[in-house]
Short mmCIF file of C-alpha atoms and ligand atoms in Angstrom, two decimals:
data_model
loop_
_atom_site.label_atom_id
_atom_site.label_comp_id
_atom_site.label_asym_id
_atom_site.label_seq_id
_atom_site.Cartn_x
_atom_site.Cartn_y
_atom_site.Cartn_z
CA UNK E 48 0.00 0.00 0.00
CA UNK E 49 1.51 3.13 -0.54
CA UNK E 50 1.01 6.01 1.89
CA UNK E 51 -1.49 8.58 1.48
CA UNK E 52 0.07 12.36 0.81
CA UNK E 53 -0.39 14.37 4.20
CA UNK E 54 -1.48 17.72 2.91
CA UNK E 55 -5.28 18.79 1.38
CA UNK E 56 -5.56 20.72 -1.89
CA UNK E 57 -6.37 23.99 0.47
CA UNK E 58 -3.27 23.71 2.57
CA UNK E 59 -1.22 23.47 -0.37
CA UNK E 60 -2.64 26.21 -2.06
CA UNK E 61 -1.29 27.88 1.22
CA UNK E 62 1.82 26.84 1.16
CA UNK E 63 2.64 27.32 -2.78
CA UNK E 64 2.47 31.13 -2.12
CA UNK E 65 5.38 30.95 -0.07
CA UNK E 66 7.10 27.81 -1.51
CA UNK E 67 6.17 27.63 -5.20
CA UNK E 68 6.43 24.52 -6.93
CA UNK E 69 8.07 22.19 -7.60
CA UNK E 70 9.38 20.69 -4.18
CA UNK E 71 9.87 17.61 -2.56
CA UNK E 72 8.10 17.16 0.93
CA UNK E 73 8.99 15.06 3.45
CA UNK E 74 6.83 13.81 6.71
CA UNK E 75 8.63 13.46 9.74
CA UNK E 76 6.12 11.39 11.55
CA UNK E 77 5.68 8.80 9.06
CA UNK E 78 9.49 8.59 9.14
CA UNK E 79 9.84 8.20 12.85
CA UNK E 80 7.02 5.54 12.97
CA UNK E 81 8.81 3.32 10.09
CA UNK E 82 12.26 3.62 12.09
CA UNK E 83 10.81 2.72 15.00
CA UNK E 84 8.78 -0.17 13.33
CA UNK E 85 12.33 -0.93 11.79
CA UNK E 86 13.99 -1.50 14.43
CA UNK E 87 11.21 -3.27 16.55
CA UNK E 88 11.23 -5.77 13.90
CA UNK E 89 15.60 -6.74 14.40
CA UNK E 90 15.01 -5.95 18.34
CA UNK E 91 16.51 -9.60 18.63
CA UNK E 92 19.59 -8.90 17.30
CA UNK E 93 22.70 -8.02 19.17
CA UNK E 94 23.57 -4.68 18.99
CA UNK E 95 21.27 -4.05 16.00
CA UNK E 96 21.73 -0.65 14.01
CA UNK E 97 20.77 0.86 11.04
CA UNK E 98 23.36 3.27 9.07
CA UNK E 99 20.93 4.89 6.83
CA UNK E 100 22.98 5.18 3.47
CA UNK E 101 23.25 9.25 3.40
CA UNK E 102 22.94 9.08 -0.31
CA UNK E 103 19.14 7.89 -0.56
CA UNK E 104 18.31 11.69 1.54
CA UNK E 105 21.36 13.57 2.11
CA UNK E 106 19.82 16.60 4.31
CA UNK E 107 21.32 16.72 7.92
CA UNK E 108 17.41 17.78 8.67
CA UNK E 109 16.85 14.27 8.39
CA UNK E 110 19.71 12.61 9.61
CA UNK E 111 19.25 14.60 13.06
CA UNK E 112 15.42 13.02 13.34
CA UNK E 113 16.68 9.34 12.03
CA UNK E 114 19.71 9.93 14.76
CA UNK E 115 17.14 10.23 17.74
CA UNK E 116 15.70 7.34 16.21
CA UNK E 117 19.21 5.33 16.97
CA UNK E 118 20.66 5.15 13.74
CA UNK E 119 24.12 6.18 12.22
CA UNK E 120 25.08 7.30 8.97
CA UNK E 121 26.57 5.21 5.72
CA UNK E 122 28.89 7.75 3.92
CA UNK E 123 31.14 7.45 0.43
CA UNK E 124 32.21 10.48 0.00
CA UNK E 125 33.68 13.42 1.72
CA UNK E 126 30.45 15.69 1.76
CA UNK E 127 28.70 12.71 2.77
CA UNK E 128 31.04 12.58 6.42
CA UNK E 129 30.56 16.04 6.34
CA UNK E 130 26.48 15.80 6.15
CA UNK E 131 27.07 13.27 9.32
CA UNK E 132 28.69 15.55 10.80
CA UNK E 133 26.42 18.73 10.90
CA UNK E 134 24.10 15.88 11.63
CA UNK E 135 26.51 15.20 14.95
CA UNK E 136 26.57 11.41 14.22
CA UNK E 137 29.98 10.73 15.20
CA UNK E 138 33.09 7.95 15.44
CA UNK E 139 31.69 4.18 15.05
CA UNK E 140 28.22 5.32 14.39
CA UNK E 141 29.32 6.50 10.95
CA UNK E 142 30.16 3.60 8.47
CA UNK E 143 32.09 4.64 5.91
CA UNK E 144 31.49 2.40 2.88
CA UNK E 145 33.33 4.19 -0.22
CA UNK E 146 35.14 2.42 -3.62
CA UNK E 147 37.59 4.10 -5.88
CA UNK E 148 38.05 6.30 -2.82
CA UNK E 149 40.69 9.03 -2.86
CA UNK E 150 43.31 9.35 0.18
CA UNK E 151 41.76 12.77 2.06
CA UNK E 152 38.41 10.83 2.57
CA UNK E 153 40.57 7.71 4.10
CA UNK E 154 42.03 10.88 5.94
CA UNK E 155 38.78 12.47 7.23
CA UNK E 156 37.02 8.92 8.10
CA UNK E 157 39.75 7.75 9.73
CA UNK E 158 39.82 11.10 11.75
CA UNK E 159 36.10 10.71 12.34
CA UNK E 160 36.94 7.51 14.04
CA UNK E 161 34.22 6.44 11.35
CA UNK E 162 34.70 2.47 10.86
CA UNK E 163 36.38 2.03 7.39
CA UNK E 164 34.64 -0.80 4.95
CA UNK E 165 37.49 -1.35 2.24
CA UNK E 166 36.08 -2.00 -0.89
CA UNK E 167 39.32 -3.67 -2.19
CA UNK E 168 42.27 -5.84 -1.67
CA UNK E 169 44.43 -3.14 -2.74
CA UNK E 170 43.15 -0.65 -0.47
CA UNK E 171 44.77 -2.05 2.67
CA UNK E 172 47.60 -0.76 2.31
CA UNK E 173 46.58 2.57 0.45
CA UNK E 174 44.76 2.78 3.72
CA UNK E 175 48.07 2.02 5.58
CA UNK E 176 50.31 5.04 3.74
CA UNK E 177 47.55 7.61 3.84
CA UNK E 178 45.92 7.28 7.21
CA UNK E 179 47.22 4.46 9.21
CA UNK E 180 46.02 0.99 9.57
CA UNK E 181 43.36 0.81 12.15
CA UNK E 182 42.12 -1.64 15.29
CA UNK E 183 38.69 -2.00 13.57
CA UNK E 184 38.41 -3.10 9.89
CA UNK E 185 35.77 -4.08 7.86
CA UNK E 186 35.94 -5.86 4.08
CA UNK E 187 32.96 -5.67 1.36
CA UNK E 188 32.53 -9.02 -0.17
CA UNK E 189 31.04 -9.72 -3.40
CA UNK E 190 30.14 -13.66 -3.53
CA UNK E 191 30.56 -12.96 -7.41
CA UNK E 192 28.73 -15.87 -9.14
CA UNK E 193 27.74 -17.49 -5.60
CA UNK E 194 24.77 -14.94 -5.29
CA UNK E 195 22.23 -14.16 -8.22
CA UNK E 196 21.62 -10.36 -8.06
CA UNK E 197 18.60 -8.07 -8.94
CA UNK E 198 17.60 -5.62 -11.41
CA UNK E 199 18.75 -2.43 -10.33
CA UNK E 200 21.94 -4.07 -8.57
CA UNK E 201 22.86 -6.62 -11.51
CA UNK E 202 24.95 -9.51 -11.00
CA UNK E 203 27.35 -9.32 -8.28
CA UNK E 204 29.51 -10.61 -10.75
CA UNK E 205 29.81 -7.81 -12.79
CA UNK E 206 29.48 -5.50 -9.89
CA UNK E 207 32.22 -2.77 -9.12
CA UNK E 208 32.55 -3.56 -5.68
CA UNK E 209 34.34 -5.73 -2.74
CA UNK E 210 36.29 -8.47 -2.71
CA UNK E 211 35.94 -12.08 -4.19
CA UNK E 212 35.74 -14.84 -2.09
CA UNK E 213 39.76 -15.87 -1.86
CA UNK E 214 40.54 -12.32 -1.28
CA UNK E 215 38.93 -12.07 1.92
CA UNK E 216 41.02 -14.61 3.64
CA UNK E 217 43.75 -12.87 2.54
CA UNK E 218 42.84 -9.48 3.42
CA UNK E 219 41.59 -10.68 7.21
CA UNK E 220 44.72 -12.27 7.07
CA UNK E 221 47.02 -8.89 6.17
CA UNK E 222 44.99 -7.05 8.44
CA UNK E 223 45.77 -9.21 11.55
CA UNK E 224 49.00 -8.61 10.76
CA UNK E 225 49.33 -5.32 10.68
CA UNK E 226 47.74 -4.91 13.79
CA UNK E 227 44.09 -4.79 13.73
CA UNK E 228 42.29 -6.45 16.30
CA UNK E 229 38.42 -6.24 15.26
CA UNK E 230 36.91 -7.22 12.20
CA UNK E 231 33.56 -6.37 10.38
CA UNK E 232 32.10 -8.17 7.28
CA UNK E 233 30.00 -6.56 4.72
CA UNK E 234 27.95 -7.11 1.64
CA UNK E 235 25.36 -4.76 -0.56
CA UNK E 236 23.80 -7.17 -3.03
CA UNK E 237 20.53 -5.60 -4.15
CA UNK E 238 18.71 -2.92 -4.17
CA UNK E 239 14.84 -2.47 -4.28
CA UNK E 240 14.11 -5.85 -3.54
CA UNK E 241 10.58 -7.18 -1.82
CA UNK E 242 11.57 -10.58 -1.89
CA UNK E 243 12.44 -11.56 1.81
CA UNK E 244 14.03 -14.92 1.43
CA UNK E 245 16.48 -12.50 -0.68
CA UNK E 246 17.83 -10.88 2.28
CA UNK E 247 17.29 -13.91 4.48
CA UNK E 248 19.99 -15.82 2.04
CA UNK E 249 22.31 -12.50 2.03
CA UNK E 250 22.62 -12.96 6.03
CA UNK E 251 22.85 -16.75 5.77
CA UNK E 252 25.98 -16.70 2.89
CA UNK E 253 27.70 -13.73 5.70
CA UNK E 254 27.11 -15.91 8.34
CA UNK E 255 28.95 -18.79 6.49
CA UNK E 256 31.68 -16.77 5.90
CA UNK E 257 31.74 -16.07 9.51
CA UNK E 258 31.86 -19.54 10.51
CA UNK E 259 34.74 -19.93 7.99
CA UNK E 260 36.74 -17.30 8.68
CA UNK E 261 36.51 -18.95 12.35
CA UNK E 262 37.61 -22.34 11.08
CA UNK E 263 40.60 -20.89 8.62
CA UNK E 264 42.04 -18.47 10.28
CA UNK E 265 40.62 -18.25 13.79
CA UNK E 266 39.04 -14.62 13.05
CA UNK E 267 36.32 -13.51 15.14
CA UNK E 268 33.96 -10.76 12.98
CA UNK E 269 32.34 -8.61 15.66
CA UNK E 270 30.06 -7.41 13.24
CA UNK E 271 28.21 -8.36 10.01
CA UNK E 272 26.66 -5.37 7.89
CA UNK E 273 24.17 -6.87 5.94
CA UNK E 274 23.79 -3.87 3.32
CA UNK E 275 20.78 -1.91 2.32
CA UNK E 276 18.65 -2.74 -0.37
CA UNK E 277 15.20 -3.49 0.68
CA UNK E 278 12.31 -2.75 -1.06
CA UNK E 279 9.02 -0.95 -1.15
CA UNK E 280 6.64 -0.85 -2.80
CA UNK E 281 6.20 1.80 -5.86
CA UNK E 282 2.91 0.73 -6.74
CA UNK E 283 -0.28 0.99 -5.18
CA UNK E 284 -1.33 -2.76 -4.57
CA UNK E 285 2.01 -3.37 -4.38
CA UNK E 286 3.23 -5.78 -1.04
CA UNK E 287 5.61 -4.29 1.83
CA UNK E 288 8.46 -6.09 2.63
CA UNK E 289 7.21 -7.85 5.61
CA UNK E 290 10.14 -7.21 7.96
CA UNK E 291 9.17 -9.70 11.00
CA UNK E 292 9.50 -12.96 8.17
CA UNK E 293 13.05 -11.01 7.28
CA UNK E 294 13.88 -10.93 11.05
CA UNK E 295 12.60 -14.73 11.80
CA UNK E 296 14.22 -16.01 8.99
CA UNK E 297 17.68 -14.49 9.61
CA UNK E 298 16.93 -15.60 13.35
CA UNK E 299 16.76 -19.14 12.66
CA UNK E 300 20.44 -18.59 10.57
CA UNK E 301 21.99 -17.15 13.65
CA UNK E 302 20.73 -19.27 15.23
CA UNK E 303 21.83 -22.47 13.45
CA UNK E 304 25.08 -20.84 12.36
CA UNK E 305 26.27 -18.17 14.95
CA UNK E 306 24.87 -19.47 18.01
CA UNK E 307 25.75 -23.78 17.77
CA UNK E 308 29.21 -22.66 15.93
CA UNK E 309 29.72 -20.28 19.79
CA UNK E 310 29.86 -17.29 17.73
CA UNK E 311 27.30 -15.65 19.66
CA UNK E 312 27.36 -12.62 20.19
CA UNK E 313 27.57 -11.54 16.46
CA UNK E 314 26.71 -7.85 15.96
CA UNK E 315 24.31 -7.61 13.01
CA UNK E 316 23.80 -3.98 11.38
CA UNK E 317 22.32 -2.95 8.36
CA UNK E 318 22.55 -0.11 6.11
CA UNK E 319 19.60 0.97 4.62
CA UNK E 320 18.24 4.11 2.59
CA UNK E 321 15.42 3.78 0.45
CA UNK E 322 13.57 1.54 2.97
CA UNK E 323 13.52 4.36 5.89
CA UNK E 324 12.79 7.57 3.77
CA UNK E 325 11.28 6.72 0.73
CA UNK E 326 7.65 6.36 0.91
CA UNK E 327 7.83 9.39 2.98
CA UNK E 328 8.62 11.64 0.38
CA UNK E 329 6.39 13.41 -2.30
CA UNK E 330 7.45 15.46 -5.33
CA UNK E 331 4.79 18.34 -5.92
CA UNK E 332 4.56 19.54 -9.10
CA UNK E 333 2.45 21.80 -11.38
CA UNK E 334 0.31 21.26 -14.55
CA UNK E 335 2.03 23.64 -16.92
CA UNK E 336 0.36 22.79 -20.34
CA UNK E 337 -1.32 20.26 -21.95
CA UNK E 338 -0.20 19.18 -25.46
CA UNK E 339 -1.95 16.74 -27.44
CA UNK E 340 0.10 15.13 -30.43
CA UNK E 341 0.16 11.68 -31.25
CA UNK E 342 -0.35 10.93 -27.65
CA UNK E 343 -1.31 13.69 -24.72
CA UNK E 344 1.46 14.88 -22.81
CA UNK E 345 0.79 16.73 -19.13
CA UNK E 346 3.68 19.56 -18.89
CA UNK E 347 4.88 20.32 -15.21
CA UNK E 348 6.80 22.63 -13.83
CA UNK E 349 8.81 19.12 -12.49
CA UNK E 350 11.35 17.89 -14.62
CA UNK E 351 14.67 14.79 -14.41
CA UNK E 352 16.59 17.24 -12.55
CA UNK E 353 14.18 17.16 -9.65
CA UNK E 354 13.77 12.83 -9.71
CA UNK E 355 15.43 10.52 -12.51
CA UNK E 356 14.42 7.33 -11.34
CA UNK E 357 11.71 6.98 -13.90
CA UNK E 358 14.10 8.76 -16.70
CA UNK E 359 16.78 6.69 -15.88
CA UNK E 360 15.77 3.37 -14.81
CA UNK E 361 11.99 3.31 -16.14
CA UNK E 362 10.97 3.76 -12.51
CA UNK E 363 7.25 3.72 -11.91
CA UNK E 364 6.67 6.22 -9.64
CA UNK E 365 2.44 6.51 -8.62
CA UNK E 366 0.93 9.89 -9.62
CA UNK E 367 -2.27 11.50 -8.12
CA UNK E 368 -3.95 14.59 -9.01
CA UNK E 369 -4.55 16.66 -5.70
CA UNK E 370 -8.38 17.26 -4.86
CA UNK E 371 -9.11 14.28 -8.03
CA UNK E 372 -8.17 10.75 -6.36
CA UNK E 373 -11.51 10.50 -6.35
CA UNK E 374 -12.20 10.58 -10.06
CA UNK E 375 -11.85 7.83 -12.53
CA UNK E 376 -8.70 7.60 -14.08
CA UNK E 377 -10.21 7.37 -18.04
CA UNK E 378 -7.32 9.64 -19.87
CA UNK E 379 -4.08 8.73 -21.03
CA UNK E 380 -1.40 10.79 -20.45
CA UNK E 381 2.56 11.01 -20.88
CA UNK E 382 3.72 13.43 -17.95
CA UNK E 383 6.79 14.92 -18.89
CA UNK E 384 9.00 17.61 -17.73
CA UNK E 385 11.13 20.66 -19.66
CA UNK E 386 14.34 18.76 -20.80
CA UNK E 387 15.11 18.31 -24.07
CA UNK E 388 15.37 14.63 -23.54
CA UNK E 389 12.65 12.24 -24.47
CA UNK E 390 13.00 10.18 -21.56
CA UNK E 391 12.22 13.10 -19.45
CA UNK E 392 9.21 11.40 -18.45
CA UNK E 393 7.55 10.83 -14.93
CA UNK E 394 5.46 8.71 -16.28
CA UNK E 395 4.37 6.79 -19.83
CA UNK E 396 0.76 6.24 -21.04
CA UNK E 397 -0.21 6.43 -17.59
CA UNK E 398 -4.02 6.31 -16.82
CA UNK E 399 -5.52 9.99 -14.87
CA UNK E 400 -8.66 12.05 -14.49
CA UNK E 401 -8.73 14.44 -17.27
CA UNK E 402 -5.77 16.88 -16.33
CA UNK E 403 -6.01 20.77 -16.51
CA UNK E 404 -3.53 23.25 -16.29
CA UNK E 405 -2.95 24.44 -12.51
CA UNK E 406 -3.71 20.93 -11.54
CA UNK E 407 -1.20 19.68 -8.68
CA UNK E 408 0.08 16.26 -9.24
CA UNK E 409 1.59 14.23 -6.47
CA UNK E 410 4.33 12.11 -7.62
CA UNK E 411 5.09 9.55 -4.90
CA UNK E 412 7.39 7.62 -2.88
CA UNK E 413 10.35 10.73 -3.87
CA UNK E 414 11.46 10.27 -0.38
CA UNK E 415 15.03 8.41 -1.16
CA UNK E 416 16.69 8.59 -4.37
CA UNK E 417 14.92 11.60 -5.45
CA UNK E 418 16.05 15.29 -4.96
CA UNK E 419 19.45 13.46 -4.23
CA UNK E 420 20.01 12.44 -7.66
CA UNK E 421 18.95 15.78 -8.95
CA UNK E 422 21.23 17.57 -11.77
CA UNK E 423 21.72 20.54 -13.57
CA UNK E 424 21.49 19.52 -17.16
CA UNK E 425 19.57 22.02 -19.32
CA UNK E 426 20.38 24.49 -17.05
CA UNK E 427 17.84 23.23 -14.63
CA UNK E 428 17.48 24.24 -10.68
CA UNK E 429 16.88 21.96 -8.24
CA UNK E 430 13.60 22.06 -5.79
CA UNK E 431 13.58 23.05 -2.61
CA UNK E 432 12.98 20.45 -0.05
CA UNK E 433 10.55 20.86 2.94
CA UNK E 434 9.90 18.96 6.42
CA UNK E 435 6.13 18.54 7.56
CA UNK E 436 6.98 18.44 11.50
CA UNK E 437 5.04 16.70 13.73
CA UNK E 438 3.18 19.02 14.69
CA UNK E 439 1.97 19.73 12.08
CA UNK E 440 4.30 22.69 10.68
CA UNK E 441 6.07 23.50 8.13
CA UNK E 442 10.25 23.57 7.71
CA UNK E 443 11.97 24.59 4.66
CA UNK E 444 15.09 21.87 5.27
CA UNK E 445 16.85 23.11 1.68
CA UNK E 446 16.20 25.98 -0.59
CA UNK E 447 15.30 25.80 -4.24
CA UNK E 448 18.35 26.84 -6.41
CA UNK E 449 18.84 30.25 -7.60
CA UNK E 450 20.36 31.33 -10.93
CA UNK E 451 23.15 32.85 -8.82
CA UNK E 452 23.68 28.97 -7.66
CA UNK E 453 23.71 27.86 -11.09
CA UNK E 454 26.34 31.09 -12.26
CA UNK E 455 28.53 30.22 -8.70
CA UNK E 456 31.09 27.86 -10.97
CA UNK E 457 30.92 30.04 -14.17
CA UNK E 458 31.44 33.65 -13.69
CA UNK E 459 32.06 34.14 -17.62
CA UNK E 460 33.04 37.72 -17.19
CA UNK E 461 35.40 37.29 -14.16
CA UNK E 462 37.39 33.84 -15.76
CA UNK E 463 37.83 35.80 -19.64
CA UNK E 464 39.52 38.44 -18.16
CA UNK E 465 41.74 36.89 -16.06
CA UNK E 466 42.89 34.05 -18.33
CA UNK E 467 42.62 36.17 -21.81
C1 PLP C 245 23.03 2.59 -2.07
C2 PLP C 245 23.66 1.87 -0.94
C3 PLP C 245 22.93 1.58 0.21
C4 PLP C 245 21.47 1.89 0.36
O1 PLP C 245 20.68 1.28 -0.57
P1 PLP C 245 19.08 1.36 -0.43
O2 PLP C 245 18.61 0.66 -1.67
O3 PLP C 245 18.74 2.81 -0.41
O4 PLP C 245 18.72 0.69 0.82
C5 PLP C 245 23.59 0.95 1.26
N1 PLP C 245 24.89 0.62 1.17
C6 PLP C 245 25.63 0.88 0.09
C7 PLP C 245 27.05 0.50 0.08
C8 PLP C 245 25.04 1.52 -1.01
O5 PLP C 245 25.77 1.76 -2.10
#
């Protein structure tokens, strides 16, 4: 089921005179309740936390609120630490889970007191002759051709990222002997998926490994980071993940492979994005013109630059018209945005009540992956981005981009003179 949007067509009218649209809006009490429900679900687990992967919602707005709700950060990239930060996650509660990284961010993290996840072999001793080996160390693995992988995702085995099988002997190995003395395990294997025995398998193949590492090389993993990747639903009708049959199901593996192998206690964290924020989030957007060619195309005032997904994956994203869910949807419509790109699309041949200009339409489930992903291509601004508190107010958590924004990197006038 998807969730319904929070505001009515009055209140919005309100709000558009101060905050025109487009914008993405975010509602802080659905977010709590899901993080709490979250972690109710893993309660069982031994020292159970969530990193939420900064990327899917990088605002430090909402990494304060999913902080009170016990969680810690999953950064890649130097702004991303720095988003943690402002947020004031600090040290072990930031995971810092990067690949082709360059030395300052080894730097910062390891200043952070972040825990490192190398994503290679190779960067052990990068690591080393940048910022120093440290006492906690953690490994990506990629089972490669052991693990199927999903759509968005793809095979493992032509995945980017972590280490094969062989190499994480080694580097547990290398790592012992240059002085660390605990050891976390991680692997990311899909993204957007429903299916629960999916992530069920994920924790049973780490826990293997675990046992393993045991066996070969008497390693004990304090912790197992089970990646992100779970999946809701973008369609109305559409199944949650049902997150107590995850949690029972990766119970009975600890159980059977942690606890008889006297492995317990294993830590067990998880770094999710999309699953915490995303079907909190709504893009609001405006009916700019209606065009009717071979098909009929909605205009809004939306475009890629505010959410790719459906652009660049084919994403189906649901769309409502504010004050008309109650219509029948009997026209066919294309909604497209500005950019001269024909996949510019939020949605294709999608079925609406007849559209008119002015109308609002609610694209949903923006709440992860959206703004985030936003460029500037056509020299397009990004939206701003606003909180709906608790209480029922309103916070404008980032600013819509300004021409001057856009000019900040290209001051034509000032760069000719000085280099002509
Ligand atoms: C993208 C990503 C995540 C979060 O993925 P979701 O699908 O948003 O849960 C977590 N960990 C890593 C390493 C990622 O790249």
């Amino acid at each position: 089921m998807l969730n319904q949007f929070p505001l009515s067509s009055e209140q919005i009218d309100q709000i558009t005179r101060k905050h025109p649209t487009p914008f993405h809006l975010y509602d802080e009490k659905l977010i709590r309740k899901n993080a709490q429900k979250f972690y109710k679900a893993f309660s069982w687990m031994p020292g159970f936390k969530n990193y939420f992967a900064v990327k899917a919602l990088p605002n430090p707005f909402i990494l304060k609120i999913l902080k009170e709700e016990g969680m810690g950060a999953d950064c890649s990239s130097l702004s991303e630490l720095i988003l943690a930060q402002k947020a004031g996650i600090t040290e072990e509660n930031i995971m810092f889970t990067s690949n082709d990284t360059p030395a300052e961010e080894f730097v910062e993290a390891s200043n952070l007191g972040a825990i490192v996840n190398l994503d290679d072999i190779s960067h052990i001793e990068f690591l080393e002759n940048c910022a120093g080996f440290p006492e906690l160390i953690s490994f990506r693995y990629n089972p490669g051709p052991l693990k199927e992988g999903n759509v968005i995702i793809g095979n493992p085995e032509e995945a980017k990222y972590g280490l094969t099988r062989e190499q994480i002997f080694e580097a547990y190995r290398i790592s012992k002997e240059k002085g660390a003395k605990r050891f976390g395990l991680h692997t990311m294997v899909a993204s957007n998926e429903l299916n629960e025995d999916y992530h069920i398998e994920t924790a049973r193949m780490l826990f293997e490994l675990v046992v393993e590492l045991k066996e070969r090389l008497g390693l004990k993993i304090e912790f197992v980071d089970l990646g992100g990747g779970y999946g809701i639903p973008y369609r109305p009708g559409q199944k949650e993940i049902d997150l107590d049959a995850v949690s029972a199901g990766i119970k009975a593996e600890y159980d059977r492979l942690i606890v008889a192998n006297d492995l317990h206690p294993l830590k067990i964290v998880m770094e999710n994005g999309r699953m915490i924020t995303g079907p909190y989030g709504w893009l609001v957007t405006k009916v700019r013109h209606i065009k009717m060619i071979y098909r009929d195309y909605a205009g809004v005032d939306a475009s890629m630059a505010n959410l790719m997904r459906p652009g660049m994956y084919g994403s189906y994203h649901h769309i409502t018209v504010l004050g008309k869910e109650d219509r029948v949807c009997d026209h066919k419509y294309d909604v497209t945005g500005c950019l001269c790109e024909n996949n510019d699309k939020f949605a294709v041949e999608r079925m609406l009540p007849e559209l008119e200009i002015g109308d609002i339409l609610i694209i949903h489930s923006t709440g992860a992956h959206g703004h985030a992903m936003g460029f500037n291509y056509n020299g397009q601004l990004r939206s701003a981005e606003l909180l709906l508190r608790e209480n029922g107010s309103l916070l404008e958590i980032r600013r819509a981009e300004t021409l001057d924004d856009y000019f900040a990197t290209l001051d034509f006038e000032k760069l000719e003179k000085e280099q002509f």
